[in-house]
XYZ file of C-alpha atoms in Angstrom:
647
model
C 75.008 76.754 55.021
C 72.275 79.008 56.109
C 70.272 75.278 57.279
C 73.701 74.524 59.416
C 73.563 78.189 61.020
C 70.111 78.115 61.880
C 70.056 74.936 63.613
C 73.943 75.275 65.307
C 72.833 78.737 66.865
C 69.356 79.308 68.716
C 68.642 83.123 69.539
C 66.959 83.035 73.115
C 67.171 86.734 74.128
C 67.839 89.859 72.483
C 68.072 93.402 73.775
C 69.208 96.556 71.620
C 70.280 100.016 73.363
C 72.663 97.832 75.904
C 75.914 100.521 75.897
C 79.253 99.279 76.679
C 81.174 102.013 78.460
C 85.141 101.882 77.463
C 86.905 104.363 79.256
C 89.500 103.756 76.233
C 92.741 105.621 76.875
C 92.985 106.155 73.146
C 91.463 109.111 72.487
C 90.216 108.293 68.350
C 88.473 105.632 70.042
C 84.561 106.270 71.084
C 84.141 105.558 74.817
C 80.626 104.671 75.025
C 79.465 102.299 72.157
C 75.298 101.012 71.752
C 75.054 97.358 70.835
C 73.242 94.285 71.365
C 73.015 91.920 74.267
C 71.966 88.284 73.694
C 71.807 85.221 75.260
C 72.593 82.457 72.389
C 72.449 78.495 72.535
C 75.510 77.880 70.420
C 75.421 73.993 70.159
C 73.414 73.194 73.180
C 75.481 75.878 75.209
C 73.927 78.849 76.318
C 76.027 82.262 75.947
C 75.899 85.545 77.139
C 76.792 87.797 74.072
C 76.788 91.838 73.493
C 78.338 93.064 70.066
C 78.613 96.603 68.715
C 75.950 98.228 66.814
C 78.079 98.488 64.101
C 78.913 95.284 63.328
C 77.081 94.450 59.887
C 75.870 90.741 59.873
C 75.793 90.413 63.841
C 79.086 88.043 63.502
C 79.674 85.489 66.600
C 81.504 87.685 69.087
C 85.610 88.813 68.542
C 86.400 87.592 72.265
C 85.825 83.975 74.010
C 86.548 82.972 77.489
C 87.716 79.528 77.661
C 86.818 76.953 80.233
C 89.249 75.466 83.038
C 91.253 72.970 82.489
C 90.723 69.801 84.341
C 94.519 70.510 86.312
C 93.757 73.593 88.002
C 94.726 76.025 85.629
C 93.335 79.434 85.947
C 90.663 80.753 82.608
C 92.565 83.283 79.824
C 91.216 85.512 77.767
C 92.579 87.740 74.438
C 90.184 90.387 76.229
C 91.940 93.896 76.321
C 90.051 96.573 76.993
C 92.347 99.467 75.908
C 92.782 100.197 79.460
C 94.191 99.412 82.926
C 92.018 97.966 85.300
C 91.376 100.352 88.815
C 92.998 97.823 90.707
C 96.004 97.549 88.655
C 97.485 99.845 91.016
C 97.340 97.170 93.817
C 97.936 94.219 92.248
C 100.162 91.886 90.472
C 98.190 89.561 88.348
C 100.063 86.029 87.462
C 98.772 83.463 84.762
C 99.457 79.806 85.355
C 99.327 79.096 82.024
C 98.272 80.741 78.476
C 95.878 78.419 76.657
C 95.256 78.475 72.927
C 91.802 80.215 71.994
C 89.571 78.717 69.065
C 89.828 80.611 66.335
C 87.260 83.097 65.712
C 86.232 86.070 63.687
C 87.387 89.382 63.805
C 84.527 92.146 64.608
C 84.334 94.618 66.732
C 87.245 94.526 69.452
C 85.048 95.171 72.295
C 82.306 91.882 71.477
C 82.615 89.416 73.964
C 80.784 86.320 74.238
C 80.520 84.241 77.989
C 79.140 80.302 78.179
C 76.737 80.666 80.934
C 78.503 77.913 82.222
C 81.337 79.974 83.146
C 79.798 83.008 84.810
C 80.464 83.554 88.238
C 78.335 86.494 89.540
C 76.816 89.601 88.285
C 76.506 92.618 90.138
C 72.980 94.728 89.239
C 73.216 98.715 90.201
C 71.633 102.252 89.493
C 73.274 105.654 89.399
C 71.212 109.479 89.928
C 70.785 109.278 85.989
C 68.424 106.871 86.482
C 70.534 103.844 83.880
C 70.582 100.303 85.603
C 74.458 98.809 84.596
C 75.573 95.421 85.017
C 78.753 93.921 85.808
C 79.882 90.138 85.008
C 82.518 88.372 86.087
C 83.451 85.377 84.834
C 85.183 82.296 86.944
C 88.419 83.137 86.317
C 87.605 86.440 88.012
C 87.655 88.507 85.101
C 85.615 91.446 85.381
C 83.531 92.444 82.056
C 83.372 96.398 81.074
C 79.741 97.231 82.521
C 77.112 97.472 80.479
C 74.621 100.237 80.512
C 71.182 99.660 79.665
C 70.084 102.921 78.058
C 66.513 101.557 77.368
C 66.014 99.339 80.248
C 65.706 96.049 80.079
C 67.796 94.530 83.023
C 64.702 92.292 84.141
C 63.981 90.409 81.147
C 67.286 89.956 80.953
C 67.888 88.252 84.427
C 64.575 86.554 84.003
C 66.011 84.832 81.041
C 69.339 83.925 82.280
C 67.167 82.132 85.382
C 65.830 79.535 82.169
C 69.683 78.593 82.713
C 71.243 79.511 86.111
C 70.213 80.074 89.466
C 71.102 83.545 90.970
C 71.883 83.244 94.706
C 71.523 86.810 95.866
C 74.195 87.801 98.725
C 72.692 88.522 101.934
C 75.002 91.526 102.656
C 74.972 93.096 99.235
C 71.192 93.577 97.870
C 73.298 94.112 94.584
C 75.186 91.328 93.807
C 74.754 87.809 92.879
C 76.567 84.787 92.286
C 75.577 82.244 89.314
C 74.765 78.252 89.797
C 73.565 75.451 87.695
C 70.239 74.597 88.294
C 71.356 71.003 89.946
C 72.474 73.219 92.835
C 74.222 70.938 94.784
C 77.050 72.211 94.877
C 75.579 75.795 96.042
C 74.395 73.253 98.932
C 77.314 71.958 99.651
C 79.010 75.088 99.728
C 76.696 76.045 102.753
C 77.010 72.987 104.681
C 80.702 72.742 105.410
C 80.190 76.238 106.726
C 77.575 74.419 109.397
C 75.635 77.203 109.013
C 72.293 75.465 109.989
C 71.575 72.908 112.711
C 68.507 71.604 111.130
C 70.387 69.862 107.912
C 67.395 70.551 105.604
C 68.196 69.450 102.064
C 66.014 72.066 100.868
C 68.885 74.560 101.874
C 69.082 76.853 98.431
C 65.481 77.256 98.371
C 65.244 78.442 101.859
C 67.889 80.484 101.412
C 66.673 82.318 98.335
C 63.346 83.028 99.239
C 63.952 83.932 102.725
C 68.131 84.903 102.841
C 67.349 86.499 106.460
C 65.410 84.411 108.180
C 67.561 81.308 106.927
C 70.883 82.633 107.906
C 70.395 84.843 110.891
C 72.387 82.286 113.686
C 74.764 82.257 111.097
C 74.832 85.916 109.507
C 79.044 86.055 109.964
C 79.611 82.765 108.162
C 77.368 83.714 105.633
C 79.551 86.685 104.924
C 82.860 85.390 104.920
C 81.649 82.660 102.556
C 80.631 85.324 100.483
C 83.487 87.114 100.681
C 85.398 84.146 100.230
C 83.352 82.717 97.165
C 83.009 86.748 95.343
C 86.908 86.343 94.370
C 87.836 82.578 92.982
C 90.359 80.189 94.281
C 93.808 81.384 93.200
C 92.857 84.557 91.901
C 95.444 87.006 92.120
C 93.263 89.969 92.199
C 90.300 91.768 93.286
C 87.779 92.388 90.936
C 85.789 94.857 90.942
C 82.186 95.059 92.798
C 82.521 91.931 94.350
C 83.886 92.905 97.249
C 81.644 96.116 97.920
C 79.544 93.662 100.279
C 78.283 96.549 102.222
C 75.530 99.448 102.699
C 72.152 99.896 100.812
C 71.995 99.707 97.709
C 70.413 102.376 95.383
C 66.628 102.089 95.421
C 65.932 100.299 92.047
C 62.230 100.475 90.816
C 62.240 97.660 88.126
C 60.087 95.008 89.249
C 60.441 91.303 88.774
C 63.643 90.872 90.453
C 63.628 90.809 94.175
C 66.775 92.380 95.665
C 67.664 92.626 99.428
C 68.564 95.690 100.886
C 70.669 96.543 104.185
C 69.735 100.071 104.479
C 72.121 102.149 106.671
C 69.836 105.754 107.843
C 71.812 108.155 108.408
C 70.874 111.655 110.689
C 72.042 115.080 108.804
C 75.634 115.371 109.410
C 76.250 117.956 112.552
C 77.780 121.221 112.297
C 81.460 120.832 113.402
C 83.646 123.661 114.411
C 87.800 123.836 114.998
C 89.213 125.108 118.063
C 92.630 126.757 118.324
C 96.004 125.336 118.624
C 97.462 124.183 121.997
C 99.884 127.227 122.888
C 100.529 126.367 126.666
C 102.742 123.029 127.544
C 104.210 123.446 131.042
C 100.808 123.953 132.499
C 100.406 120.564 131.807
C 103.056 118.976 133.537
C 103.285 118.566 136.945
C 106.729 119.391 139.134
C 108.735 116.595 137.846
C 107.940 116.729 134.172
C 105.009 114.642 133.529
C 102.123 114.755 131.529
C 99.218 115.519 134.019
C 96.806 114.949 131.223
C 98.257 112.957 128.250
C 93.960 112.281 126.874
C 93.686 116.373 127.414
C 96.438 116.944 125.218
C 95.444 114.753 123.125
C 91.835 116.285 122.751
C 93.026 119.382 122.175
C 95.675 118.650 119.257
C 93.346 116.849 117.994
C 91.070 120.157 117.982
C 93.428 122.278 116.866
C 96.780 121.357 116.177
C 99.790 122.342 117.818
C 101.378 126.092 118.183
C 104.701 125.953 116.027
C 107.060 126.869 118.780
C 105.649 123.914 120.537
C 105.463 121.135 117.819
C 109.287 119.808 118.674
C 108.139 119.088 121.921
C 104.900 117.915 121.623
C 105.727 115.606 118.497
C 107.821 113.584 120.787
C 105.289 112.292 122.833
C 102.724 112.045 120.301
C 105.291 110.046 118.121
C 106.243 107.109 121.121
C 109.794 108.614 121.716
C 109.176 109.760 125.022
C 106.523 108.223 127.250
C 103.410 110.413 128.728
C 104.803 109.540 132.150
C 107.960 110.010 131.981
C 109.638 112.595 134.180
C 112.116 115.269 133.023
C 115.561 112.957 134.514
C 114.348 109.858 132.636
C 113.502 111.677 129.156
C 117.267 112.761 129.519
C 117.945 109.281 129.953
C 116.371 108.504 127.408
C 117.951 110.857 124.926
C 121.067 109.448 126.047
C 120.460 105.834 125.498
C 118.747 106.695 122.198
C 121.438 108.885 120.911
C 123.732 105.884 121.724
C 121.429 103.550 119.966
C 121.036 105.445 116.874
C 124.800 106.060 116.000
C 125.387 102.244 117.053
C 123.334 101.506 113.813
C 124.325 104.418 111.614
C 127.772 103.105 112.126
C 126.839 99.686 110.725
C 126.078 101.113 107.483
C 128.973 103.630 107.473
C 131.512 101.161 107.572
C 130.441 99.278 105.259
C 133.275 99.404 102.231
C 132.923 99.529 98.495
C 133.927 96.205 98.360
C 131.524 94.623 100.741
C 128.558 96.694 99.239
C 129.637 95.112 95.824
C 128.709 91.760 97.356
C 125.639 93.364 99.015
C 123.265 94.202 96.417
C 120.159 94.889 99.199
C 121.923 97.511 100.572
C 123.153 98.741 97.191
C 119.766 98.623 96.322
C 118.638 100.763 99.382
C 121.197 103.532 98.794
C 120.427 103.802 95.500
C 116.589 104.233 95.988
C 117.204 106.723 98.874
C 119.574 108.557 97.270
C 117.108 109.006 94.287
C 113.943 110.131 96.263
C 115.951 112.515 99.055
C 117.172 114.113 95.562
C 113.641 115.086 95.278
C 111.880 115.502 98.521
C 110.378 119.022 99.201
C 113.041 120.539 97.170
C 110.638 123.786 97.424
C 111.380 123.982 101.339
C 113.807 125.658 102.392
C 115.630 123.060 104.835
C 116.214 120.802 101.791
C 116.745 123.488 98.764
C 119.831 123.690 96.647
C 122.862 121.770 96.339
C 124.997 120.475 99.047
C 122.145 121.280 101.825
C 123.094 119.810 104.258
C 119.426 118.654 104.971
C 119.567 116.204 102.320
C 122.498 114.411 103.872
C 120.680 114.236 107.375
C 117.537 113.109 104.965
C 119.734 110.495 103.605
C 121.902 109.079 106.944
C 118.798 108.294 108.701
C 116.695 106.724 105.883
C 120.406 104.650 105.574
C 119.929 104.127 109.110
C 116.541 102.757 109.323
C 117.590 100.032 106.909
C 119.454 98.729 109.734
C 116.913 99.508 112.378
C 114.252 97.361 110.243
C 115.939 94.970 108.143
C 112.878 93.373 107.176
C 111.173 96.494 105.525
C 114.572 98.270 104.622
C 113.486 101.282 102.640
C 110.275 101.622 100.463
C 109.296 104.514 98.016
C 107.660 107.588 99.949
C 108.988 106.810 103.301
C 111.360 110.098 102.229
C 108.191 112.085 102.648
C 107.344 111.075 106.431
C 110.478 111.832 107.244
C 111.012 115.510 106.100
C 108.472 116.702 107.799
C 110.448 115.578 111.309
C 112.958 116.534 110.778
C 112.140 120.137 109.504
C 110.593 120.416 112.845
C 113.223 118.312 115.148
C 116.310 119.489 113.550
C 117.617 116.855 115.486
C 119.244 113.641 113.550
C 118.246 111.364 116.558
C 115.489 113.090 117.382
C 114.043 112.811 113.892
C 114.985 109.012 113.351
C 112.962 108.081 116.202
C 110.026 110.163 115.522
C 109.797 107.944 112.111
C 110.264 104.960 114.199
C 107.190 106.171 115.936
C 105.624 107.305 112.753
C 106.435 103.857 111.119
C 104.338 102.069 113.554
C 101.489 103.357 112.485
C 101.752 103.185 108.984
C 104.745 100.554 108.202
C 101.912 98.231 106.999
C 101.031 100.569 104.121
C 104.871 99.343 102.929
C 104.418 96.126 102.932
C 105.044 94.095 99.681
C 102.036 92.386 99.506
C 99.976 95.605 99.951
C 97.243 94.026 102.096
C 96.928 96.294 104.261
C 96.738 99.150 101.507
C 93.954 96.890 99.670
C 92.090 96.275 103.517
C 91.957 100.000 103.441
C 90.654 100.421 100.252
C 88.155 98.514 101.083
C 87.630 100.154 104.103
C 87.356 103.336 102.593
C 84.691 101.823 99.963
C 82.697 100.639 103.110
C 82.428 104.399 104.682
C 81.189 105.848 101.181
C 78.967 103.243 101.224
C 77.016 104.296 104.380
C 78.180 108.008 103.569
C 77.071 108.411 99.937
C 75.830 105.592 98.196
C 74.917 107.298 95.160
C 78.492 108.696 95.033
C 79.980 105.294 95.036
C 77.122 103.668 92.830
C 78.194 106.314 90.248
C 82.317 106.071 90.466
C 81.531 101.959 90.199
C 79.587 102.663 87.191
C 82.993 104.608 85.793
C 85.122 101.423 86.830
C 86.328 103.928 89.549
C 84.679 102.017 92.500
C 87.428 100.311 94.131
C 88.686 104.105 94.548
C 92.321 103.132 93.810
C 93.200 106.849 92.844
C 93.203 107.380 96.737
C 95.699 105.320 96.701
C 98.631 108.221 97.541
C 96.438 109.766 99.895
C 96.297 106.699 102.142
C 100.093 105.637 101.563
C 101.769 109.179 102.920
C 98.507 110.516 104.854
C 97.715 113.144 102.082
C 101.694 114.385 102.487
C 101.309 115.291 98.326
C 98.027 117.036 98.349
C 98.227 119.641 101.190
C 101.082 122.712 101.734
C 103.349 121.379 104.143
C 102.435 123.759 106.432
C 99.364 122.100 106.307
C 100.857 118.599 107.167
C 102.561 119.538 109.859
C 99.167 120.049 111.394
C 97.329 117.296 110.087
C 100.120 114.401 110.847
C 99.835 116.002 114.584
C 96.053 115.673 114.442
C 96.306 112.068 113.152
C 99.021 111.176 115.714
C 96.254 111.312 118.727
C 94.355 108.540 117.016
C 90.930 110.399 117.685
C 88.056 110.115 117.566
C 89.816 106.483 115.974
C 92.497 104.919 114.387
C 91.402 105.308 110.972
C 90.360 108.938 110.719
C 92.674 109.211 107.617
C 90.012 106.889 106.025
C 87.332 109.550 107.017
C 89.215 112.769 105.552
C 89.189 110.582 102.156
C 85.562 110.280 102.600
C 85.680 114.269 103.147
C 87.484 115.030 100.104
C 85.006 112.474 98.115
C 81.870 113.949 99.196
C 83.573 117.349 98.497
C 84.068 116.651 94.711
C 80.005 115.135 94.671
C 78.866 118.045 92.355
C 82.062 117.499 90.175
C 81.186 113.610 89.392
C 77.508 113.109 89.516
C 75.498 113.906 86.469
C 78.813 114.295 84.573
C 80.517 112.979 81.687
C 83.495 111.782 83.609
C 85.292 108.234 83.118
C 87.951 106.284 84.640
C 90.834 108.270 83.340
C 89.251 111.856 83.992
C 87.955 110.631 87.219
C 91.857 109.710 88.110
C 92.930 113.113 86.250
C 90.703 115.543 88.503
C 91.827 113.552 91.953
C 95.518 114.454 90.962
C 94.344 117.885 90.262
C 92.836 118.590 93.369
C 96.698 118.721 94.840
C 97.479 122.166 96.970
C 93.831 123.003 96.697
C 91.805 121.514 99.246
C 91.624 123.699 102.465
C 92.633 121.300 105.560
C 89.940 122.566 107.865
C 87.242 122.142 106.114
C 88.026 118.803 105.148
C 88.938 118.176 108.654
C 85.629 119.547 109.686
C 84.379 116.977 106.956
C 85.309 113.900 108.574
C 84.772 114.605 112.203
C 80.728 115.254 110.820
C 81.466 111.611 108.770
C 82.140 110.710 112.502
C 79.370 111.712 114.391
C 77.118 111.173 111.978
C 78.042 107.690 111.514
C 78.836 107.144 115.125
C 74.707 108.587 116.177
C 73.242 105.507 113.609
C 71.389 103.336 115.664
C 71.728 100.392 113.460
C 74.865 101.013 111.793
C 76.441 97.513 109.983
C 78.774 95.740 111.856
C 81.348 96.144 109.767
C 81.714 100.097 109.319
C 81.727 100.651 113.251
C 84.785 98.494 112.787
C 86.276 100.647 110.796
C 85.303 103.470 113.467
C 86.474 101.644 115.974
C 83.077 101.655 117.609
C 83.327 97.516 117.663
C 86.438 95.771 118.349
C 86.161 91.614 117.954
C 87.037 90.023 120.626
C 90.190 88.397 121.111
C 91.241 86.449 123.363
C 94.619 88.505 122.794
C 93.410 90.983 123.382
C 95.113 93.188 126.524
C 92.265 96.386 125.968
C 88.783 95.491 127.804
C 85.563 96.902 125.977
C 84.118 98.777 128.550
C 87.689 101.244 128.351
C 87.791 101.084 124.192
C 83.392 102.116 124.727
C 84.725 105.014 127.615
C 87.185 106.063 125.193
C 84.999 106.290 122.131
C 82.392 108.402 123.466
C 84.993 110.822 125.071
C 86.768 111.180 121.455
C 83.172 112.023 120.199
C 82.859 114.969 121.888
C 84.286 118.851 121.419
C 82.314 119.363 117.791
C 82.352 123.225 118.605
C 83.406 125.762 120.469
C 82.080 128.780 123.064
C 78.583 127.729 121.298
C 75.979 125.735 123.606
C 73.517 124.150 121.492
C 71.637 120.792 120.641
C 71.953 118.635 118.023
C 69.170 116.218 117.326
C 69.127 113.048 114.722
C 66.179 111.355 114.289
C 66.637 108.189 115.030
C 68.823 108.175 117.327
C 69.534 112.017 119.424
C 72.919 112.536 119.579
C 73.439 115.630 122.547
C 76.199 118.385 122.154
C 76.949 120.362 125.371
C 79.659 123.218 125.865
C 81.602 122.522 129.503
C 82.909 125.352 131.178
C 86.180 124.678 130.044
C 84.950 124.938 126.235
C 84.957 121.865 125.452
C 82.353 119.788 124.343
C 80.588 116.563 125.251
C 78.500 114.420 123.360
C 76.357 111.504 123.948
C 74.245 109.412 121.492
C 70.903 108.005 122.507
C 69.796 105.081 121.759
C-alpha cells in the first residue's frame, strides 16, 4: 500500500507556518489555525493543498472542488466556512446544479485541496504587520479563506505554481493575477477578439507579461474591461472578493522574485477644511418677483453650512426639484395647486380600493403590509411620530401608500420610511412632503432597485476612493474578508439616516441635496468615517464579524462636522493629484465619458468642478501647497473661498 501511495501522490512543494484565518462565527472554534500548504501531483494532476497542523498523518484534504461539466454547469463545492461571505449582503447566489463529490476523508473541516487546473486567479497582498496573504479563487468563482504566511514564503510558492501555470498579472491591479495553462492560447485568444493590438503578433502573452504597459497602452480601456470582465466567471452570480479591487497602488511588497506592477496614486497632505455657518437670510436672494437670483450661491452656502431651521421648509423645496430655481412667486402657487391636485388624484386610487379588490391584489396587499410594519417603527423617539394614534404615522403611511401609485414599478422598498420622516417633520405638509420624496427618490431610487447594482457599483466605488485614500486601510480590512466593505452597506442605502441624531440629518440630507463639490459626496463621508476608525483596525485583532460589530457601534457617535470636514479634505486632496486614475475622478466627477447623449458640455461640468472646490475655510487667508501639484486657497471679500489646482 505504502508502494501505491508513494507513486499515486508526488510532493512538489511544501510550506509550514501558512495560517488560515476563519473568522468562524462559532465562538469554541479557533479563528486563526497554522498548517501546511502544498502543491501535490495526485495522479499526474497538480493540486494546491493547505491542511491544519493538527491533522496527524497529513490525510488528502476534507474539501474538493470539482471540475465543470462539459454542459455549462457552474463548479460546487461541500466548502463551508462557518461563516457568511461579505458580499452575502448583496447578493443572491443560484446553483445550476449540485454535483456528487468523490468521496473523501474526513480531517480537518477547513483542508481544502484545488487541481491547478481549476484555479482562476490569485490575488498577492501585504498589510502594516508586515504578513503577505493570498487569496484564490477558483473557476467557479469561489473565493478561498486567505491564507497568511506567518513565515514568509509567498515567492517560492508562486515560483512553483509557474512549473504549472502561467500567471498573467493585471495591468490595473499590481496585486492580482489570473491563472493559464502553459499552452496559452487561449490567454491569446482572449486578447485578440478585444483587437487590442494592430500589429497581430503571435507572441502576444509574452509581450504582454514582460512589458504589460508598453504592450497595452493604445488599448489601456479594453485591457481593463477584459479584466474586469474575465476577474468574475461567466454566469457567476456573485462578486468575489479582491477581484474586483482593480484599482490604486498596491502596498509596497519587498519579497523579490516576483515582479508586480504598481499604479501608484501620490497623494498631497489632506488640507485643513473649515465649516461656515448656516444660511439664515432667504429673501435677499430673490429678486422682486420671487426668483432665485443665485440658485449656485445658495447652493455653496448650504453646502457650507446647512440651512437655519426656520428656513429649511422653504429652502428644501427647491433643493428637492418641487419648485424650480426660476420660478416666480405666481407660478410656485401654481404649482402648489396643480400638485396638490395631482397628489390626492393618486391617493384616491389607493383609497378606494375595497377589501375585496385588495384580496385579488396581493402587490398592493403586499405594499400595505410592509408600510404599515416599518411606519410602526420609524423614529418612534421623535416627537412628530411618538405614541399611539399620532397622527404622524397616518400621514407617514398615506403617502408611502401613495407613492406606490406614483411609481408602480418600484412600489415600496424597506427604508424608504426613513427618507420620508425627515420631510415631513420639516414640511408638515402631506403634499408638500410627498413631493419632496419624489425629489429625494431621484437621487437615490437606484439604491432600491432589486437587482442592487447600483448599491454593488457603489460599493465598489467606495473601495476605489479607499484605495487612493488609504491603501493600507483597505489592504488590512481585505485581509479580514472585510474588503468589499459591505457593512457600509446602510450607510449608503438611507445616506447615514441610522447613524447620526436626526437633528443631524436634517443638515446633512440638505448638504447632500446641492450635489457639491459632486454627486457622490456620500461615498466620500464613508471614506471619512473609515479613515476615522484607522487606529481602531490596524495593528488589531479584529475579524470579519468584530469588524461588522464596531461599524454598527459607531451609531449616534460620530460628530457630523468633523466627518463632513473629512470628506471635503478626501476632496481636495484627491481633486489636487496630478495623475489621479481615471477611474476615481469618475467617481469625483472630475471626468465624465463622453456620450453622445449627453446634453452637459465639459467645459460647464470642468467650470462647475473647480467652483464646488472652493470655500475650504472661512475669514482665514492662507495658502495651501501640495507637492506635486499646488493647489491655491484664497479668502474673497465676501468670505468665501476659491481654489485652484496647478498643474
Amino acid at each position: 500500500m505504502e508502494t501505491k501511495a508513494e507513486t499515486s501522490h508526488k510532493l512538489v512543494f511544501e510550506k509550514e507556518g501558512v495560517y488560515l484565518h476563519t473568522n468562524a462565527k462559532r465562538s469554541n472554534q479557533d479563528t486563526t489555525i497554522p498548517g501546511f500548504i502544498r502543491i501535490v501531483e495526485r495522479g499526474g494532476e497538480p493540486a494546491l493543498e493547505w491542511s491544519a497542523l493538527e491533522d496527524e498523518g497529513r490525510n488528502a484534504a476534507a474539501v474538493f472542488y470539482t471540475k465543470k461539466d462539459g454542459e455549462g454547469g457552474v463548479e460546487d463545492t461541500n466548502f463551508d466556512p462557518g461563516y457568511e461571505p461579505d458580499w452575502a449582503v448583496i447578493s443572491t447566489v443560484k446553483r445550476d446544479r449540485v454535483r456528487e463529490h468523490p468521496p473523501v476523508k474526513e480531517t480537518s473541516q477547513w483542508s481544502f485541496s484545488l487541481p491547478l487546473s481549476e484555479l482562476y486567479s490569485l490575488r498577492r497582498s501585504r498589510f502594516s504587520l508586515g504578513r503577505n496573504f493570498l487569496v484564490f479563487t477558483s473557476r467557479g468563482g469561489h473565493p478561498l479563506p486567505p491564507l497568511h504566511f506567518h513565515r514568509g514564503g509567498t515567492r517560492e510558492l508562486l515560483r512553483a505554481l509557474q512549473r504549472y501555470i502561467i500567471l498573467a498579472p493585471s495591468p490595473v491591479d499590481g496585486r492580482l493575477f489570473l491563472a493559464y495553462p502553459h499552452d496559452s492560447g487561449a490567454l491569446s485568444q482572449s486578447f485578440d477578439e478585444l483587437h487590442l493590438f494592430d500589429d497581430g503578433s503571435s507572441d502576444l502573452v509574452s509581450r504582454f507579461i514582460q512589458d504589460p504597459y508598453a504592450t497595452t497602452f493604445g488599448g489601456f480601456s479594453k485591457v481593463t474591461n477584459f479584466f474586469r470582465g474575465a476577474l468574475r466567471p461567466p454566469g457567476s452570480p456573485f462578486h468575489p472578493r479582491g477581484p474586483q479591487d482593480h484599482h490604486g497602488p498596491p502596498s509596497a511588497d519587498d519579497e523579490p522574485g516576483f515582479e508586480l506592477i504598481t499604479c501608484g496614486v501620490e497623494l498631497g497632505p489632506k488640507p485643513d477644511v473649515t465649516r461656515g455657518q448656516p444660511l439664515d437670510k432667504w429673501e435677499e436672494f430673490l429678486d422682486p418677483e420671487g426668483r432665485v437670483k443665485d440658485p449656485q450661491r445658495i447652493k455653496e452656502l448650504v453646502f457650507r453650512g446647512g440651512i437655519t431651521p426656520s428656513l429649511r421648509k422653504d429652502v428644501w423645496k427647491f433643493l428637492l426639484g418641487f419648485y424650480p430655481w426660476n420660478s416666480t412667486v405666481k407660478e410656485r402657487e401654481d404649482i402648489l395647486r396643480m400638485k396638490t391636485d395631482e397628489y390626492f388624484r393618486m391617493k384616491v386610487q389607493w383609497k378606494s380600493v375595497s377589501e375585496e379588490q385588495e384580496m385579488r391584489n396581493s402587490l398592493l396587499r403586499g405594499y400595505r403590509s410592509l408600510i404599515e410594519r416599518d411606519v410602526s417603527r420609524t423614529d418612534r423617539h421623535n416627537t412628530f411620530f411618538s405614541g399611539n394614534d399620532n397622527p404622524g404615522l397616518t400621514l407617514l403611511n398615506d403617502v408611502l401608500m401613495t407613492y406606490c401609485m406614483f411609481n408602480f414599478d418600484l412600489g415600496y422598498v424597506q427604508g424608504m420610511s426613513d427618507l420620508l420622516a425627515p420631510l415631513l417633520f420639516v414640511t408638515q405638509n402631506e403634499v408638500e412632503s410627498f413631493w419632496c420624496l419624489t425629489g429625494f427618490m431621484e437621487m437615490v431610487h437606484q439604491n432600491f432597485e432589486e437587482s442592487q447594482e447600483a448599491m454593488k457599483q457603489q460599493l465598489l466605488q467606495l473601495s476605489l476612493l479607499m484605495k487612493a485614500l488609504d491603501p493600507e486601510l483597505l489592504d488590512y480590512l481585505d485581509s479580514q474578508d472585510s474588503g468589499s466593505l459591505c457593512f457600509c452597506f446602510r450607510w449608503l442605502l438611507i445616506w447615514f439616516k441610522r447613524e447620526f441624531s436626526f437633528e443631524d440629518i436634517l443638515s446633512l440630507w440638505e448638504v447632500l441635496w446641492t450635489r457639491l463639490p459632486c454627486e457622490n459626496f456620500h461615498l466620500l463621508m464613508a471614506a471619512s468615517i473609515l479613515e476615522s476608525q484607522r487606529g481602531e483596525f490596524i495593528g488589531s485583532d479584529h475579524d470579519f464579524n468584530t469588524i461588522l460589530k464596531h461599524i454598527n457601534e459607531l451609531t449616534m457617535k460620530l460628530d457630523l462636522q468633523t466627518v463632513l470636514r473629512g470628506a471635503e479634505a478626501n476632496y481636495l486632496q484627491l481633486a489636487c493629484c496630478k495623475e489621479l486614475p481615471v477611474k476615481v475622478q469618475e467617481v469625483i466627477g472630475l471626468y465624465v465619458p463622453p456620450s453622445p447623449d449627453d446634453e452637459t458640455s465639459p467645459e460647464s461640468e470642468s467650470h462647475e468642478t473647480q467652483q464646488l472646490q472652493s470655500q475650504s475655510q472661512e475669514n482665514i487667508p492662507h495658502t495651501i501647497t501640495l507637492p506635486p501639484p499646488v493647489c491655491t486657497v484664497d479668502t474673497r471679500q465676501d468670505g468665501s473661498m476659491d481654489s485652484r489646482c496647478l498643474h
